Every structure is written in C-alpha cells, then in structure tokens.
PDB file of C-alpha atoms in Angstrom:
ATOM      1  CA  UNK A   1       0.188  -0.131  -0.146  1.00  0.00           C
ATOM      2  CA  UNK A   2       1.483   3.693  -1.119  1.00  0.00           C
ATOM      3  CA  UNK A   3       1.691   5.327   2.167  1.00  0.00           C
ATOM      4  CA  UNK A   4       2.349   8.889   3.068  1.00  0.00           C
ATOM      5  CA  UNK A   5       3.874   9.734   6.312  1.00  0.00           C
ATOM      6  CA  UNK A   6       2.963  12.801   8.846  1.00  0.00           C
ATOM      7  CA  UNK A   7       5.537  13.706  11.392  1.00  0.00           C
ATOM      8  CA  UNK A   8       4.581  15.802  14.150  1.00  0.00           C
ATOM      9  CA  UNK A   9       8.819  16.965  14.963  1.00  0.00           C
ATOM     10  CA  UNK A  10       7.215  18.254  18.362  1.00  0.00           C
ATOM     11  CA  UNK A  11       5.081  15.637  19.496  1.00  0.00           C
ATOM     12  CA  UNK A  12       7.284  13.156  18.786  1.00  0.00           C
ATOM     13  CA  UNK A  13      10.320  14.448  20.544  1.00  0.00           C
ATOM     14  CA  UNK A  14       8.418  14.994  23.556  1.00  0.00           C
ATOM     15  CA  UNK A  15       6.312  11.919  23.382  1.00  0.00           C
ATOM     16  CA  UNK A  16       9.531   9.291  22.858  1.00  0.00           C
ATOM     17  CA  UNK A  17      12.808  11.079  22.690  1.00  0.00           C
ATOM     18  CA  UNK A  18      13.264  13.882  25.409  1.00  0.00           C
ATOM     19  CA  UNK A  19      15.762  12.074  28.055  1.00  0.00           C
ATOM     20  CA  UNK A  20      16.017   9.132  26.422  1.00  0.00           C
ATOM     21  CA  UNK A  21      20.221   8.405  25.435  1.00  0.00           C
ATOM     22  CA  UNK A  22      20.688   7.442  21.413  1.00  0.00           C
ATOM     23  CA  UNK A  23      17.609   8.482  20.392  1.00  0.00           C
ATOM     24  CA  UNK A  24      17.434  11.633  18.651  1.00  0.00           C
ATOM     25  CA  UNK A  25      19.280  10.927  16.062  1.00  0.00           C
ATOM     26  CA  UNK A  26      16.577   9.253  14.665  1.00  0.00           C
ATOM     27  CA  UNK A  27      16.158   7.853  11.258  1.00  0.00           C
ATOM     28  CA  UNK A  28      12.112   8.283  10.433  1.00  0.00           C
ATOM     29  CA  UNK A  29      11.730   6.554   7.523  1.00  0.00           C
ATOM     30  CA  UNK A  30      13.868   3.933   9.195  1.00  0.00           C
ATOM     31  CA  UNK A  31      11.703   3.822  12.135  1.00  0.00           C
ATOM     32  CA  UNK A  32       8.520   3.784   9.418  1.00  0.00           C
ATOM     33  CA  UNK A  33       9.788   0.622   7.962  1.00  0.00           C
ATOM     34  CA  UNK A  34      10.470  -1.622  11.269  1.00  0.00           C
ATOM     35  CA  UNK A  35       6.580  -0.148  12.892  1.00  0.00           C
ATOM     36  CA  UNK A  36       4.443  -0.394   9.491  1.00  0.00           C
ATOM     37  CA  UNK A  37       2.840  -3.529   8.330  1.00  0.00           C
ATOM     38  CA  UNK A  38       4.515  -5.741   5.594  1.00  0.00           C
ATOM     39  CA  UNK A  39       3.587  -4.673   1.939  1.00  0.00           C
ATOM     40  CA  UNK A  40       3.746  -0.965   3.022  1.00  0.00           C
ATOM     41  CA  UNK A  41       5.224   1.536   0.564  1.00  0.00           C
ATOM     42  CA  UNK A  42       6.430   4.785   2.163  1.00  0.00           C
ATOM     43  CA  UNK A  43       5.987   6.917  -0.898  1.00  0.00           C
ATOM     44  CA  UNK A  44       7.073  10.169   1.171  1.00  0.00           C
ATOM     45  CA  UNK A  45       7.559  11.291   4.720  1.00  0.00           C
ATOM     46  CA  UNK A  46       6.783  15.058   5.532  1.00  0.00           C
ATOM     47  CA  UNK A  47       8.685  15.982   8.877  1.00  0.00           C
ATOM     48  CA  UNK A  48       6.712  19.313  10.438  1.00  0.00           C
ATOM     49  CA  UNK A  49       8.888  21.456  12.666  1.00  0.00           C
ATOM     50  CA  UNK A  50      10.076  25.441  13.956  1.00  0.00           C
ATOM     51  CA  UNK A  51      13.621  26.413  14.169  1.00  0.00           C
ATOM     52  CA  UNK A  52      14.396  26.520  17.937  1.00  0.00           C
ATOM     53  CA  UNK A  53      15.955  29.704  19.865  1.00  0.00           C
ATOM     54  CA  UNK A  54      18.527  29.443  22.349  1.00  0.00           C
ATOM     55  CA  UNK A  55      17.594  28.943  26.131  1.00  0.00           C
ATOM     56  CA  UNK A  56      19.617  29.974  28.701  1.00  0.00           C
ATOM     57  CA  UNK A  57      20.209  26.210  29.820  1.00  0.00           C
ATOM     58  CA  UNK A  58      20.541  24.863  27.004  1.00  0.00           C
ATOM     59  CA  UNK A  59      22.544  27.782  23.891  1.00  0.00           C
ATOM     60  CA  UNK A  60      23.900  24.730  21.878  1.00  0.00           C
ATOM     61  CA  UNK A  61      20.286  23.436  21.100  1.00  0.00           C
ATOM     62  CA  UNK A  62      19.658  25.390  17.812  1.00  0.00           C
ATOM     63  CA  UNK A  63      22.950  24.241  16.899  1.00  0.00           C
ATOM     64  CA  UNK A  64      22.316  20.602  17.457  1.00  0.00           C
ATOM     65  CA  UNK A  65      18.823  20.781  15.530  1.00  0.00           C
ATOM     66  CA  UNK A  66      20.013  22.261  12.672  1.00  0.00           C
ATOM     67  CA  UNK A  67      22.696  19.422  12.236  1.00  0.00           C
ATOM     68  CA  UNK A  68      19.933  17.141  12.664  1.00  0.00           C
ATOM     69  CA  UNK A  69      17.503  19.042   9.959  1.00  0.00           C
ATOM     70  CA  UNK A  70      20.874  19.137   7.604  1.00  0.00           C
ATOM     71  CA  UNK A  71      21.114  14.857   8.145  1.00  0.00           C
ATOM     72  CA  UNK A  72      17.270  14.245   7.722  1.00  0.00           C
ATOM     73  CA  UNK A  73      17.718  16.581   4.154  1.00  0.00           C
ATOM     74  CA  UNK A  74      19.481  13.836   3.053  1.00  0.00           C
ATOM     75  CA  UNK A  75      16.580  11.098   2.711  1.00  0.00           C
ATOM     76  CA  UNK A  76      15.331  11.680  -0.468  1.00  0.00           C
ATOM     77  CA  UNK A  77      11.701  10.566   1.183  1.00  0.00           C
ATOM     78  CA  UNK A  78      11.813  13.414   3.194  1.00  0.00           C
ATOM     79  CA  UNK A  79      10.720  16.247   3.052  1.00  0.00           C
ATOM     80  CA  UNK A  80      10.686  19.091   6.519  1.00  0.00           C
ATOM     81  CA  UNK A  81       7.959  21.731   6.836  1.00  0.00           C
ATOM     82  CA  UNK A  82       8.305  25.044   8.627  1.00  0.00           C
ATOM     83  CA  UNK A  83       6.798  26.226  11.260  1.00  0.00           C
ATOM     84  CA  UNK A  84       7.698  29.201  13.977  1.00  0.00           C
ATOM     85  CA  UNK A  85       9.288  28.807  17.261  1.00  0.00           C
ATOM     86  CA  UNK A  86       8.144  31.678  20.123  1.00  0.00           C
ATOM     87  CA  UNK A  87       9.286  32.215  22.868  1.00  0.00           C
ATOM     88  CA  UNK A  88       8.718  34.778  25.612  1.00  0.00           C
ATOM     89  CA  UNK A  89       8.464  35.388  29.155  1.00  0.00           C
ATOM     90  CA  UNK A  90       5.306  35.858  31.086  1.00  0.00           C
ATOM     91  CA  UNK A  91       3.937  35.837  34.377  1.00  0.00           C
ATOM     92  CA  UNK A  92       1.611  32.676  35.855  1.00  0.00           C
ATOM     93  CA  UNK A  93      -0.118  31.644  38.343  1.00  0.00           C
ATOM     94  CA  UNK A  94       0.861  29.200  41.206  1.00  0.00           C
ATOM     95  CA  UNK A  95      -0.683  26.780  41.711  1.00  0.00           C
ATOM     96  CA  UNK A  96       0.226  26.185  45.298  1.00  0.00           C
ATOM     97  CA  UNK A  97       1.649  29.774  46.710  1.00  0.00           C
ATOM     98  CA  UNK A  98       3.644  29.921  49.288  1.00  0.00           C
ATOM     99  CA  UNK A  99       2.078  31.342  52.373  1.00  0.00           C
ATOM    100  CA  UNK A 100       2.908  35.180  52.371  1.00  0.00           C
ATOM    101  CA  UNK A 101       4.659  35.087  49.059  1.00  0.00           C
ATOM    102  CA  UNK A 102       3.847  35.889  45.277  1.00  0.00           C
ATOM    103  CA  UNK A 103       0.664  34.438  43.484  1.00  0.00           C
ATOM    104  CA  UNK A 104       2.643  34.322  40.251  1.00  0.00           C
ATOM    105  CA  UNK A 105       5.850  33.633  39.145  1.00  0.00           C
ATOM    106  CA  UNK A 106       7.649  35.047  35.701  1.00  0.00           C
ATOM    107  CA  UNK A 107       8.618  31.834  33.301  1.00  0.00           C
ATOM    108  CA  UNK A 108       9.938  30.992  29.741  1.00  0.00           C
ATOM    109  CA  UNK A 109       7.236  29.847  27.336  1.00  0.00           C
ATOM    110  CA  UNK A 110       8.220  28.371  24.095  1.00  0.00           C
ATOM    111  CA  UNK A 111       5.701  27.570  21.695  1.00  0.00           C
ATOM    112  CA  UNK A 112       5.650  26.319  18.231  1.00  0.00           C
ATOM    113  CA  UNK A 113       3.163  28.222  16.179  1.00  0.00           C
ATOM    114  CA  UNK A 114       1.886  26.181  12.778  1.00  0.00           C
ATOM    115  CA  UNK A 115       2.306  22.321  12.609  1.00  0.00           C
ATOM    116  CA  UNK A 116      -1.466  21.425  13.434  1.00  0.00           C
ATOM    117  CA  UNK A 117      -2.565  23.461   9.783  1.00  0.00           C
ATOM    118  CA  UNK A 118       0.319  22.614   8.258  1.00  0.00           C
ATOM    119  CA  UNK A 119       0.217  18.795   8.614  1.00  0.00           C
ATOM    120  CA  UNK A 120      -3.550  18.871   8.401  1.00  0.00           C
ATOM    121  CA  UNK A 121      -3.510  21.233   5.175  1.00  0.00           C
ATOM    122  CA  UNK A 122      -0.371  18.398   3.685  1.00  0.00           C
ATOM    123  CA  UNK A 123      -2.189  15.760   4.729  1.00  0.00           C
ATOM    124  CA  UNK A 124      -5.719  16.645   2.484  1.00  0.00           C
ATOM    125  CA  UNK A 125      -3.778  18.351  -0.183  1.00  0.00           C
ATOM    126  CA  UNK A 126      -2.459  14.633  -1.192  1.00  0.00           C
ATOM    127  CA  UNK A 127      -5.225  13.043  -0.556  1.00  0.00           C
ATOM    128  CA  UNK A 128      -7.349  15.461  -2.783  1.00  0.00           C
ATOM    129  CA  UNK A 129      -4.049  14.487  -5.175  1.00  0.00           C
ATOM    130  CA  UNK A 130      -4.972  10.988  -4.573  1.00  0.00           C
ATOM    131  CA  UNK A 131      -1.057  11.103  -3.790  1.00  0.00           C
ATOM    132  CA  UNK A 132      -1.155   7.977  -1.645  1.00  0.00           C
ATOM    133  CA  UNK A 133      -3.374   4.894  -0.653  1.00  0.00           C
ATOM    134  CA  UNK A 134      -2.664   5.444   3.497  1.00  0.00           C
ATOM    135  CA  UNK A 135      -1.954   8.480   5.591  1.00  0.00           C
ATOM    136  CA  UNK A 136       0.321   7.967   8.527  1.00  0.00           C
ATOM    137  CA  UNK A 137       0.369  10.066  11.664  1.00  0.00           C
ATOM    138  CA  UNK A 138       3.483  10.524  13.854  1.00  0.00           C
ATOM    139  CA  UNK A 139       1.346  12.296  16.933  1.00  0.00           C
ATOM    140  CA  UNK A 140      -0.930  11.921  19.724  1.00  0.00           C
ATOM    141  CA  UNK A 141      -2.585  15.448  19.065  1.00  0.00           C
ATOM    142  CA  UNK A 142      -6.053  15.427  19.020  1.00  0.00           C
ATOM    143  CA  UNK A 143      -6.535  18.308  17.107  1.00  0.00           C
ATOM    144  CA  UNK A 144      -5.534  16.506  13.721  1.00  0.00           C
ATOM    145  CA  UNK A 145      -9.030  14.150  14.234  1.00  0.00           C
ATOM    146  CA  UNK A 146     -10.789  16.489  11.693  1.00  0.00           C
ATOM    147  CA  UNK A 147      -8.632  16.570   8.542  1.00  0.00           C
ATOM    148  CA  UNK A 148      -7.610  12.712   9.806  1.00  0.00           C
ATOM    149  CA  UNK A 149     -11.559  11.830   9.764  1.00  0.00           C
ATOM    150  CA  UNK A 150     -11.745  14.091   6.302  1.00  0.00           C
ATOM    151  CA  UNK A 151      -9.272  11.985   4.818  1.00  0.00           C
ATOM    152  CA  UNK A 152     -11.022   8.279   5.642  1.00  0.00           C
ATOM    153  CA  UNK A 153     -14.291   9.171   5.672  1.00  0.00           C
ATOM    154  CA  UNK A 154     -14.629  11.780   3.069  1.00  0.00           C
ATOM    155  CA  UNK A 155     -11.719  10.708   0.824  1.00  0.00           C
ATOM    156  CA  UNK A 156     -11.755   6.866   1.548  1.00  0.00           C
ATOM    157  CA  UNK A 157      -7.968   6.451   2.282  1.00  0.00           C
ATOM    158  CA  UNK A 158      -6.626   3.959   4.918  1.00  0.00           C
ATOM    159  CA  UNK A 159      -5.312   6.112   8.073  1.00  0.00           C
ATOM    160  CA  UNK A 160      -2.874   4.481  10.587  1.00  0.00           C
ATOM    161  CA  UNK A 161      -1.190   6.512  13.364  1.00  0.00           C
ATOM    162  CA  UNK A 162       1.990   5.404  15.325  1.00  0.00           C
ATOM    163  CA  UNK A 163       1.802   6.966  19.436  1.00  0.00           C
ATOM    164  CA  UNK A 164       5.058   8.678  20.308  1.00  0.00           C
ATOM    165  CA  UNK A 165       3.110   8.670  23.836  1.00  0.00           C
ATOM    166  CA  UNK A 166       2.052   5.615  26.024  1.00  0.00           C
ATOM    167  CA  UNK A 167      -1.359   6.292  26.312  1.00  0.00           C
ATOM    168  CA  UNK A 168      -3.001   7.293  22.914  1.00  0.00           C
ATOM    169  CA  UNK A 169      -5.564   9.849  22.781  1.00  0.00           C
ATOM    170  CA  UNK A 170      -9.057   8.920  23.218  1.00  0.00           C
ATOM    171  CA  UNK A 171     -10.090  11.133  20.635  1.00  0.00           C
ATOM    172  CA  UNK A 172      -8.197   9.701  17.827  1.00  0.00           C
ATOM    173  CA  UNK A 173      -8.802   6.321  19.121  1.00  0.00           C
ATOM    174  CA  UNK A 174     -12.676   6.899  17.917  1.00  0.00           C
ATOM    175  CA  UNK A 175     -11.622   7.567  14.748  1.00  0.00           C
ATOM    176  CA  UNK A 176     -11.404   3.386  14.377  1.00  0.00           C
ATOM    177  CA  UNK A 177      -7.761   3.768  12.107  1.00  0.00           C
ATOM    178  CA  UNK A 178      -6.391   0.664  10.827  1.00  0.00           C
ATOM    179  CA  UNK A 179      -3.516   0.557  13.544  1.00  0.00           C
ATOM    180  CA  UNK A 180      -2.752   2.537  16.198  1.00  0.00           C
ATOM    181  CA  UNK A 181       0.946   1.447  17.365  1.00  0.00           C
ATOM    182  CA  UNK A 182       3.513   2.341  20.382  1.00  0.00           C
ATOM    183  CA  UNK A 183       6.507   3.840  19.385  1.00  0.00           C
ATOM    184  CA  UNK A 184       8.931   1.589  21.695  1.00  0.00           C
ATOM    185  CA  UNK A 185      12.035   2.378  22.543  1.00  0.00           C
ATOM    186  CA  UNK A 186      13.938  -0.599  21.866  1.00  0.00           C
ATOM    187  CA  UNK A 187      12.336   0.690  18.051  1.00  0.00           C
ATOM    188  CA  UNK A 188      13.668   3.843  18.177  1.00  0.00           C
ATOM    189  CA  UNK A 189      16.572   3.018  19.187  1.00  0.00           C
ATOM    190  CA  UNK A 190      17.397   0.038  16.513  1.00  0.00           C
ATOM    191  CA  UNK A 191      16.085   3.201  13.480  1.00  0.00           C
ATOM    192  CA  UNK A 192      19.269   5.326  14.382  1.00  0.00           C
ATOM    193  CA  UNK A 193      21.244   7.263  11.278  1.00  0.00           C
ATOM    194  CA  UNK A 194      24.957   6.309  10.883  1.00  0.00           C
ATOM    195  CA  UNK A 195      26.561   8.684  13.261  1.00  0.00           C
ATOM    196  CA  UNK A 196      28.155  10.878  10.334  1.00  0.00           C
ATOM    197  CA  UNK A 197      26.166  11.645   7.315  1.00  0.00           C
ATOM    198  CA  UNK A 198      27.636  12.215   4.207  1.00  0.00           C
ATOM    199  CA  UNK A 199      25.989  15.749   2.994  1.00  0.00           C
ATOM    200  CA  UNK A 200      27.964  16.313  -0.801  1.00  0.00           C
ATOM    201  CA  UNK A 201      31.097  17.532  -1.780  1.00  0.00           C
ATOM    202  CA  UNK A 202      33.389  15.329   0.801  1.00  0.00           C
ATOM    203  CA  UNK A 203      31.113  17.524   3.531  1.00  0.00           C
ATOM    204  CA  UNK A 204      29.302  15.465   6.448  1.00  0.00           C
ATOM    205  CA  UNK A 205      27.295  16.225   9.417  1.00  0.00           C
ATOM    206  CA  UNK A 206      27.993  13.724  12.504  1.00  0.00           C
ATOM    207  CA  UNK A 207      25.490  13.638  15.783  1.00  0.00           C
ATOM    208  CA  UNK A 208      26.102  15.743  18.512  1.00  0.00           C
ATOM    209  CA  UNK A 209      28.251  14.236  21.287  1.00  0.00           C
ATOM    210  CA  UNK A 210      25.412  15.401  23.670  1.00  0.00           C
ATOM    211  CA  UNK A 211      22.945  12.748  21.903  1.00  0.00           C
ATOM    212  CA  UNK A 212      25.227   9.707  21.817  1.00  0.00           C
TER     213      UNK A 212
END
C-alpha cells in the first residue's frame, strides 16, 4: 500500500525522544519501515517542525537541531515543513503559592506555531491529489482528528497512527484507524542514522556528542 507519513516533530520529541540517550539521531524512514505492516511502500515522509531559539540553560540547542535537520535533508523520502517557534517571558499563577509569598512567577514560555495547520493542510492536499493510499500520522495530538476523519471518511484513504506517547488519545482512537501502534524505545534505538551522514562535496554532518 502506497503510504505517506506525517510527523509532528515536537510531539515525537516530547513523547518519545526527550531525555533518552541514543534516541534523538533518529532516521524516521527506518523507524516507519520497522513499524508499518508488511507490504507498506513508503512514498514520502513529511516532517513538521520549527527552528528553536537558544535558552539560557541550553544555548547550543539550535546548533544540535540544525545538524539533525541537515541530516534529514539527505533522506530522499523526507521533506521538512517549518512552522514558527516563539519564546517569551510571561507571568503565570502558582498552583500552590507559599503562605505570605507571591501568587505568580515569571517563566520562559516556549511555543511552536503552525504545525497542526500544516499537517492537516498537507494531508488533505495529498489525499485530494490521490498521492497515496494510506496516510500515517506520528503524533498523539487530538487537534488532528478532523483532517484525519476527512481523509478517511470523505476521501476514502486508510489511516494509521504511530503513537509517541504511552497512552493514545481517546479522540484519535474514536476515529477507528487501521492501526494505532506505540513507538517503543527499542525500535527507536534500532532506527538511528549513521553517526556521520554524508552531505555531498566531501562534507559530513555528525551526531551531536550530547545525543550519543
């Protein structure tokens, strides 16, 4: 079955990769080959993300992300679609303020903008163009229920979900996809890119040491 994959990069990172050694240099094409049913033909992998900005506690984060994105660009099946990343200081209310202390605290708030809309738009456009027979989402975000429902019910494609989180969204389950599979850590570790990825012209990009 000809298949397109739609990856919510931040959802995948926070659901399965963050804090896991030997996991972040992930080859998403190999991951899908290891998880999808036999006979699946992967046509394209759409990877949705946003370029992050430095944090006081992690000034090198953007450089590590850039290395990874350059490695992804070498995979012929992969296209990268960018949203926007916002980092602001804001005051938020404390759930349990100390007696006699302040009720609020200033925090650094990071937000990624645009991914949901971009995933839904590309998924529907691909379905209208009959670009694939099956659409597979890598995310646990229930905001994507409506485009998934339309792809299945209105446009007649098979849908599947590879879930980065331990518990799949109740609303995603209600769509009755052909499958909902958890992305387990062992499969992630077995689906890593080579430590050095050739870029062409003798150049290579290497896995950040912090990710080894």
